[in-house]
Structures are given as C-alpha cells and as structure tokens.
CSV table of C-alpha atoms in Angstrom, one decimal:
chain,number,residue,atom,x,y,z
F,1,MET,CA,143.0,27.9,86.7
F,2,ALA,CA,146.5,28.6,87.8
F,3,GLU,CA,149.1,25.8,87.8
F,4,ALA,CA,149.6,24.1,91.1
F,5,VAL,CA,152.9,22.8,92.5
F,6,THR,CA,152.9,19.1,93.4
F,7,ARG,CA,155.5,19.0,96.1
F,8,ARG,CA,157.0,15.5,96.6
F,9,ARG,CA,157.6,15.2,100.3
F,10,ALA,CA,160.8,14.0,101.9
F,11,LEU,CA,159.1,13.1,105.1
F,12,ARG,CA,158.4,9.5,106.2
F,13,ILE,CA,156.8,8.3,109.4
F,14,MET,CA,158.7,5.7,111.3
F,15,ALA,CA,155.9,4.3,113.5
F,16,ALA,CA,157.3,1.0,114.6
F,17,GLY,CA,157.2,2.3,118.2
F,18,ALA,CA,153.4,2.6,117.9
F,19,GLY,CA,153.2,-1.1,117.7
F,20,LEU,CA,151.4,-1.2,114.3
F,21,PRO,CA,152.6,-1.6,110.7
F,22,LEU,CA,152.1,1.3,108.4
F,23,GLY,CA,150.5,-1.0,105.8
F,24,LEU,CA,147.0,-1.0,107.5
F,25,ASN,CA,144.2,0.5,105.4
F,26,ALA,CA,141.4,2.4,106.9
F,27,THR,CA,139.1,-0.6,107.3
F,28,GLN,CA,141.7,-2.7,109.0
F,29,ALA,CA,142.8,0.2,111.3
F,30,PHE,CA,139.2,0.8,112.5
F,31,SER,CA,139.0,-2.8,113.7
F,32,HIS,CA,141.7,-2.1,116.3
F,33,PRO,CA,140.8,-0.3,119.5
F,34,GLU,CA,143.9,1.9,119.1
F,35,PRO,CA,145.5,3.6,117.3
F,36,VAL,CA,143.2,4.5,114.4
F,37,ILE,CA,145.1,5.2,111.2
F,38,TRP,CA,143.6,7.2,108.3
F,39,ARG,CA,145.3,8.1,105.0
F,40,GLY,CA,144.0,10.4,102.3
F,41,GLN,CA,144.9,13.5,100.3
F,42,ALA,CA,145.3,17.2,101.1
F,43,LEU,CA,146.2,19.7,98.5
F,44,GLY,CA,147.4,17.0,96.2
F,45,ALA,CA,149.7,15.4,98.7
F,46,PRO,CA,149.3,12.1,100.7
F,47,THR,CA,148.3,12.6,104.3
F,48,THR,CA,148.4,10.3,107.3
F,49,LEU,CA,146.7,10.5,110.7
F,50,ILE,CA,147.8,8.1,113.5
F,51,LEU,CA,145.2,8.6,116.3
F,52,ASN,CA,145.7,7.1,119.8
F,53,TYR,CA,142.3,7.3,121.5
F,54,PRO,CA,140.7,5.1,124.2
F,55,ASP,CA,137.3,4.9,122.4
F,56,SER,CA,137.5,3.6,118.8
F,57,ASP,CA,133.9,4.9,118.0
F,58,GLN,CA,134.9,8.4,119.2
F,59,ALA,CA,138.1,8.1,117.3
F,60,ARG,CA,136.2,7.3,114.1
F,61,GLY,CA,134.0,10.3,114.7
F,62,LEU,CA,137.1,12.5,115.1
F,63,VAL,CA,138.5,11.2,111.8
F,64,ARG,CA,135.2,12.0,110.1
F,65,GLN,CA,135.6,15.6,111.4
F,66,VAL,CA,139.2,15.7,110.1
F,67,VAL,CA,138.1,14.6,106.6
F,68,ALA,CA,135.3,17.2,106.6
F,69,GLU,CA,137.7,20.0,107.8
F,70,VAL,CA,140.3,19.1,105.2
F,71,ASP,CA,137.7,19.3,102.5
F,72,ARG,CA,136.5,22.6,103.8
F,73,LEU,CA,140.0,24.1,103.8
F,74,GLU,CA,140.7,22.8,100.3
F,75,ASP,CA,137.8,24.9,99.2
F,76,ILE,CA,139.7,27.9,100.4
F,77,PHE,CA,143.4,27.2,99.7
F,78,SER,CA,143.5,24.7,96.7
F,79,LEU,CA,144.9,25.5,93.3
F,80,TYR,CA,143.4,22.2,92.1
F,81,ARG,CA,139.8,23.2,92.7
F,82,PRO,CA,138.5,25.9,90.3
F,83,SER,CA,135.9,27.0,92.7
F,84,SER,CA,138.2,27.6,95.7
F,85,ALA,CA,138.6,31.0,97.2
F,86,LEU,CA,142.2,31.2,96.1
F,87,CYS,CA,141.4,30.3,92.5
F,88,GLU,CA,138.6,32.9,92.5
F,89,LEU,CA,141.1,35.5,93.8
F,90,ASN,CA,143.6,34.6,91.1
F,91,ARG,CA,141.0,34.8,88.3
F,92,ALA,CA,139.4,38.1,89.4
F,93,GLY,CA,142.4,39.8,91.1
F,94,ALA,CA,140.3,40.6,94.1
F,95,LEU,CA,138.0,38.9,96.6
F,96,ALA,CA,135.3,40.5,98.6
F,97,PHE,CA,134.5,39.2,102.1
F,98,PRO,CA,137.2,36.5,102.0
F,99,PRO,CA,137.2,33.5,104.3
F,100,GLN,CA,138.8,34.4,107.6
F,101,GLU,CA,141.2,31.5,107.2
F,102,LEU,CA,142.6,33.0,104.0
F,103,VAL,CA,143.1,36.3,105.7
F,104,ASP,CA,144.8,34.6,108.7
F,105,LEU,CA,147.1,32.7,106.4
F,106,LEU,CA,148.1,35.8,104.4
F,107,THR,CA,149.0,37.4,107.7
F,108,VAL,CA,151.4,34.6,108.4
F,109,CYS,CA,152.7,34.8,104.9
F,110,GLN,CA,153.5,38.5,105.4
F,111,SER,CA,155.4,37.8,108.6
F,112,VAL,CA,157.5,35.1,107.0
F,113,TRP,CA,158.0,37.2,103.9
F,114,GLU,CA,159.4,40.0,106.1
F,115,ALA,CA,161.5,37.5,108.2
F,116,THR,CA,163.2,36.0,105.1
F,117,GLY,CA,163.9,39.3,103.3
F,118,GLY,CA,161.2,38.6,100.7
F,119,LEU,CA,162.4,35.1,99.7
F,120,PHE,CA,159.2,33.5,100.9
F,121,ASP,CA,156.7,35.1,98.5
F,122,PRO,CA,153.4,33.5,97.5
F,123,THR,CA,153.1,35.8,94.5
F,124,VAL,CA,155.7,33.7,92.5
F,125,GLN,CA,152.8,31.8,90.9
F,126,PRO,CA,153.2,33.7,87.5
F,127,LEU,CA,156.8,32.6,87.4
F,128,TRP,CA,156.0,29.0,88.3
F,129,LYS,CA,153.3,29.0,85.5
F,130,LEU,CA,155.8,30.4,83.1
F,131,TYR,CA,158.3,27.6,83.7
F,132,ALA,CA,155.7,24.9,83.7
F,133,ASP,CA,154.2,26.1,80.4
F,134,HIS,CA,157.6,26.5,78.8
F,135,PHE,CA,158.8,23.0,79.6
F,136,SER,CA,155.5,21.4,78.8
F,137,ARG,CA,156.0,22.4,75.1
F,138,SER,CA,157.7,20.0,72.7
F,139,GLY,CA,161.2,21.1,71.8
F,140,ALA,CA,161.3,23.6,74.7
F,141,ASN,CA,164.6,25.5,75.0
F,142,PRO,CA,166.5,23.7,77.8
F,143,SER,CA,167.9,27.1,78.9
F,144,GLY,CA,164.4,28.0,80.1
F,145,PRO,CA,161.9,30.8,79.1
F,146,ASP,CA,163.2,33.7,77.0
F,147,ARG,CA,164.4,36.8,78.8
F,148,SER,CA,161.5,39.0,77.8
F,149,ALA,CA,158.9,36.6,79.1
F,150,LEU,CA,160.8,36.2,82.3
F,151,GLU,CA,161.1,39.9,82.8
F,152,SER,CA,157.4,40.3,82.2
F,153,ALA,CA,156.5,37.6,84.8
F,154,ARG,CA,158.9,39.2,87.3
F,155,THR,CA,156.9,42.4,87.2
F,156,LEU,CA,153.9,40.5,88.6
F,157,VAL,CA,155.8,39.3,91.7
F,158,GLY,CA,156.0,41.0,95.1
F,159,PHE,CA,154.0,40.4,98.2
F,160,GLN,CA,154.0,44.1,98.8
F,161,HIS,CA,151.5,44.4,96.0
F,162,VAL,CA,149.0,42.3,97.9
F,163,SER,CA,146.5,44.2,100.1
F,164,PHE,CA,144.2,42.3,102.5
F,165,ASN,CA,141.9,42.7,105.4
F,166,ALA,CA,138.7,41.1,106.6
F,167,HIS,CA,136.7,42.8,104.0
F,168,ARG,CA,138.8,42.4,100.8
F,169,ILE,CA,141.9,40.9,99.3
F,170,ALA,CA,143.3,42.6,96.2
F,171,LEU,CA,146.2,42.0,93.8
F,172,SER,CA,147.5,45.3,92.5
F,173,GLN,CA,148.3,44.2,89.0
F,174,ARG,CA,146.4,42.3,86.4
F,175,GLY,CA,148.0,38.8,85.8
F,176,MET,CA,149.2,38.5,89.4
F,177,GLY,CA,148.5,35.2,91.2
F,178,LEU,CA,149.1,33.6,94.5
F,179,THR,CA,150.2,30.1,95.4
F,180,LEU,CA,150.0,28.9,99.0
F,181,ASN,CA,151.6,25.5,98.3
F,182,GLY,CA,154.6,26.5,100.4
F,183,ILE,CA,152.5,27.1,103.5
F,184,ALA,CA,148.9,25.8,103.2
F,185,GLN,CA,149.7,22.2,104.0
F,186,GLY,CA,151.4,23.3,107.2
F,187,HIS,CA,148.4,25.5,108.1
F,188,ILE,CA,145.9,22.6,107.4
F,189,THR,CA,148.1,20.4,109.7
F,190,ASP,CA,147.8,23.0,112.5
F,191,ARG,CA,144.0,23.3,112.0
F,192,ILE,CA,143.6,19.5,112.3
F,193,VAL,CA,145.8,19.4,115.4
F,194,ALA,CA,143.6,22.1,117.0
F,195,LEU,CA,140.5,20.0,116.1
F,196,LEU,CA,141.9,16.8,117.6
F,197,ARG,CA,143.1,18.5,120.8
F,198,ALA,CA,139.6,20.0,121.2
F,199,GLY,CA,138.3,16.4,120.9
F,200,GLY,CA,140.5,15.3,123.8
F,201,VAL,CA,143.4,13.8,121.8
F,202,GLU,CA,146.6,13.8,123.8
F,203,SER,CA,148.8,11.6,121.6
F,204,SER,CA,148.8,11.6,117.8
F,205,LEU,CA,151.0,12.1,114.8
F,206,VAL,CA,149.4,14.2,112.1
F,207,ASP,CA,150.8,14.3,108.6
F,208,MET,CA,148.7,16.5,106.3
F,209,GLY,CA,151.7,17.1,103.9
F,210,GLU,CA,153.7,18.3,106.9
F,211,VAL,CA,154.1,16.5,110.2
F,212,ARG,CA,153.1,17.6,113.7
F,213,ALA,CA,153.1,15.7,116.9
F,214,ILE,CA,150.5,16.0,119.6
F,215,GLY,CA,152.2,15.1,122.8
F,216,ALA,CA,154.5,12.1,122.9
F,217,LYS,CA,153.8,8.5,121.9
F,218,PRO,CA,151.6,6.5,124.3
F,219,ASP,CA,154.6,5.1,126.0
F,220,GLY,CA,155.9,8.6,126.7
F,221,THR,CA,158.8,8.6,124.2
F,222,PRO,CA,159.1,11.1,121.4
F,223,TRP,CA,157.7,10.5,117.9
F,224,LYS,CA,160.4,9.6,115.4
F,225,VAL,CA,160.1,11.3,112.0
F,226,GLY,CA,162.3,9.8,109.2
F,227,ILE,CA,163.7,11.9,106.4
F,228,SER,CA,164.7,10.7,103.0
F,229,GLU,CA,166.9,12.8,100.7
F,230,ASN,CA,166.0,10.9,97.6
F,231,GLN,CA,162.2,10.7,98.0
F,232,SER,CA,162.3,6.9,98.8
F,233,ASP,CA,159.8,5.4,101.2
F,234,THR,CA,162.4,3.0,102.5
F,235,ASP,CA,165.8,4.8,102.3
F,236,ILE,CA,165.7,6.9,105.4
F,237,ASN,CA,168.8,9.1,105.6
F,238,HIS,CA,168.1,10.9,108.8
F,239,SER,CA,165.5,11.2,111.6
F,240,VAL,CA,164.4,13.7,114.2
F,241,LEU,CA,162.6,13.1,117.5
F,242,VAL,CA,159.7,15.4,118.3
F,243,THR,CA,157.1,16.0,121.1
F,244,ASN,CA,154.5,18.7,120.6
F,245,LYS,CA,156.4,20.1,117.5
F,246,ALA,CA,156.1,20.2,113.8
F,247,VAL,CA,158.6,19.0,111.1
F,248,ALA,CA,158.6,20.2,107.5
F,249,THR,CA,161.1,19.3,104.8
F,250,SER,CA,161.6,20.9,101.4
F,251,ASN,CA,163.7,19.4,98.7
F,252,SER,CA,164.3,21.2,95.4
F,253,ASN,CA,165.4,17.9,93.9
F,254,GLY,CA,161.9,16.4,94.4
F,255,LEU,CA,160.3,17.9,91.3
F,256,HIS,CA,161.8,19.4,88.2
F,257,PHE,CA,160.2,21.2,85.3
F,258,ASP,CA,162.5,19.6,82.8
F,259,GLN,CA,163.4,16.0,82.1
F,260,ALA,CA,167.1,16.8,82.4
F,261,ARG,CA,166.4,17.8,86.0
F,262,HIS,CA,168.2,21.1,85.8
F,263,TRP,CA,165.3,23.3,86.8
F,264,GLY,CA,163.9,22.7,90.3
F,265,HIS,CA,160.4,23.6,91.3
F,266,ILE,CA,161.2,26.0,94.1
F,267,ILE,CA,161.5,29.4,92.4
F,268,SER,CA,162.9,32.6,94.0
F,269,PRO,CA,161.0,35.9,93.5
F,270,GLN,CA,163.7,36.9,91.1
F,271,GLY,CA,162.5,34.1,88.8
F,272,VAL,CA,165.4,31.6,89.2
F,273,PRO,CA,164.5,28.0,90.2
F,274,THR,CA,166.5,26.7,93.1
F,275,VAL,CA,170.2,26.2,92.8
F,276,GLN,CA,170.8,22.7,94.2
F,277,ARG,CA,172.5,24.1,97.3
F,278,TYR,CA,170.8,21.6,99.8
F,279,GLY,CA,170.0,18.0,99.4
F,280,ARG,CA,167.0,18.8,101.7
F,281,MET,CA,166.0,21.4,104.2
F,282,THR,CA,164.2,20.4,107.4
F,283,VAL,CA,162.7,22.9,109.8
F,284,ILE,CA,161.4,22.0,113.3
F,285,ALA,CA,159.0,24.5,114.9
F,286,PRO,CA,156.1,24.7,117.4
F,287,ASP,CA,153.7,25.0,114.5
F,288,ALA,CA,153.6,23.4,111.1
F,289,THR,CA,152.6,26.6,109.3
F,290,ARG,CA,155.9,28.4,109.9
F,291,ALA,CA,157.9,25.2,109.6
F,292,ASP,CA,156.4,24.7,106.1
F,293,ALA,CA,157.0,28.2,105.0
F,294,LEU,CA,160.5,28.5,106.4
F,295,SER,CA,161.6,25.1,104.9
F,296,THR,CA,160.7,26.5,101.5
F,297,ALA,CA,162.4,29.9,102.0
F,298,PHE,CA,165.5,28.4,103.5
F,299,THR,CA,166.2,26.4,100.3
F,300,LEU,CA,166.8,29.7,98.6
F,301,MET,CA,169.1,31.1,101.3
F,302,GLU,CA,172.8,31.0,102.2
F,303,THR,CA,173.6,29.3,105.5
F,304,ALA,CA,174.5,32.7,107.1
F,305,ALA,CA,171.1,34.1,106.3
F,306,ILE,CA,169.4,31.1,107.7
F,307,SER,CA,171.4,31.4,110.9
F,308,ASN,CA,170.3,35.1,111.2
F,309,VAL,CA,166.6,34.1,110.9
F,310,LEU,CA,167.1,31.3,113.5
F,311,ALA,CA,168.8,33.7,115.9
F,312,ARG,CA,165.7,35.9,115.9
F,313,HIS,CA,163.4,32.9,116.4
F,314,PRO,CA,164.9,30.6,119.1
F,315,ASP,CA,161.9,28.3,119.1
F,316,ILE,CA,162.7,27.2,115.5
F,317,GLU,CA,165.5,24.8,114.4
F,318,ALA,CA,166.8,23.9,111.0
F,319,ASP,CA,168.7,20.8,109.8
F,320,TRP,CA,169.9,20.3,106.3
F,321,ALA,CA,172.1,18.3,104.0
F,322,SER,CA,174.1,20.4,101.6
F,323,SER,CA,175.1,18.9,98.2
F,324,GLY,CA,175.3,15.4,99.7
F,325,HIS,CA,177.1,16.5,102.9
F,326,ALA,CA,175.0,16.4,106.0
F,327,LYS,CA,175.2,19.3,108.4
C-alpha cells in the first residue's frame, strides 16, 4: 500500500458561543436535547460534528448516517485501507468502472491543478513515498534522497498523465500513484454537509478534517473558527468568522520527514518539500473541497501567484502568516 500523509491540522473550533464545552464525549452529548456533538476519525484525522437539531432522536439518526457515509467514502479515498478504490488504482495502475465519487473528485483535482499552474498535483505520491522511505532508514542522509532516485520519482509525477471518465481511470506509467490527502477531507466535509442539509439541518459546524459551517449559530451570529500556527489546541493565534462557508488551513510545519525538521511534508511536483514561506495558509471558500486543495497549493506559491488565483475566483479568500509575520 502506498504511504499516506497524516496532516496535522491547524484548525481549532471555538464553540463557547454554542453554550457547551468541547469536552463532552458522545454519550454525554446525546443526553442533551441540543446540540449533539460527535467526534471520530476521517482519513486518519480527528473529526468533529456539532449538530443543532430540535429532535435529539432524529439528530442521533443523522449522526449515524454521517458515520456510515464517512466509512463508505473512506473505502473510496483512503490510503490507509488496502481495499479502497484509490489503493486498488495505485496498485494496478488502472481502475475499471470506478466509483462516481472518485471520478467527481478527480474532476475537481484537474480544475485546481489547472488554476494553480500544476502546483496542486495528486500524482506527487511517488515523491512523498521516496522521502518517507528515505528518512525512515537509520543513518539517512540529512540532505534527502540521492539525485538519481529523485529524478526517477519525478518522471512519475504529472496530472496530465492521468486519464479518467465514468468507465475507467488510468495512470499512464508503471509506478505512478495518487494521493488525495490534499483534497479528500474537504470533499468528505462537503458530502456530509449535503447529507445534513437534506436531513433538515440549518445550523451546524462540521469538521471532517476541514471545517464547514451550515448557516449561522442558533443565535444568528457567525461561527468562530480558531487557527493555531503551532498545532496547539489552546494557543489560538487567529480566528475567522464564517456563515455558510468552509475554512481549510495547511501548515508545512505540522509534519516533517526528518527529526531535524528541515523537510516539510507538503511536496511540490518538482520534488522539493515546502520551503517554510508561510507559518500557515488559510483559505475560506463556499465549499471545503476547493478550500482544502487551494490551502495545500498556496503553501507552494509566491504571494503574487496566490493573488492572481484569487482575482480569478472572487468567492475565495486567503489569509496567511508568513515566517512569523501575520498578513
């Protein structure tokens, strides 16, 4: 099975305005009429659902639907499950009659890949695996993999080498592989939001690795999403207010391949882990799928290039801290 990125999130929910402490477990939460709070895992990351609903029994039913849907989508997108559709594609290099959800997500990937000049590229999985394998060995060269191995892995990268439609997905070269860790959590978030809205939910904060608000809080005020630049649960450096929008944050400082913390986990298609240009990169968008993907890509881009993308997408905002200086 291909290696999977565990992205340590910089997002924290500041829910004091909801009138409940975040420390409730599922059993305790279900004893309250509202809101219902559920916490679990999606694609290896902690997830949270704060559900405001007038009927607690119906709320519990919706939460069960959410859990089942997350499990179903993990069977498609996960690099942690050897039987997932994505792992099968990476092993075989092709997948006949793929799940429609996978085709839909690859369509968004292509759009973001084009919008970012190729810097958002799900085919970087061979490069990620190269760095992960290199630094997992005892006595690994701190300068990273040798040039020949790096050049070989680079030849396997390029979303233009992925063909897909409703009948088949194919990777053009043996050894290619996809990772959807830079977008799948956002996509799962959006799917859960659609499920909850179909169930009549008008106020909720959904955190399936990325955060998306349904409406406002019950009192009509926006949801407050706290952002930490040092991965601390308590040290909130910044916050944003959102209503009916999604928030995604990427932080190249959140995970490193090496103990010296020189090699960040977000890798460009050229094979270079992220230069620590930004302390964190936050994107606010109408949907979590694009917010997730763009927060990843923007960590690799100069500010002028980010501004160019935002100018073409006026419904999207970005907020970042650069090398310890907030902007």
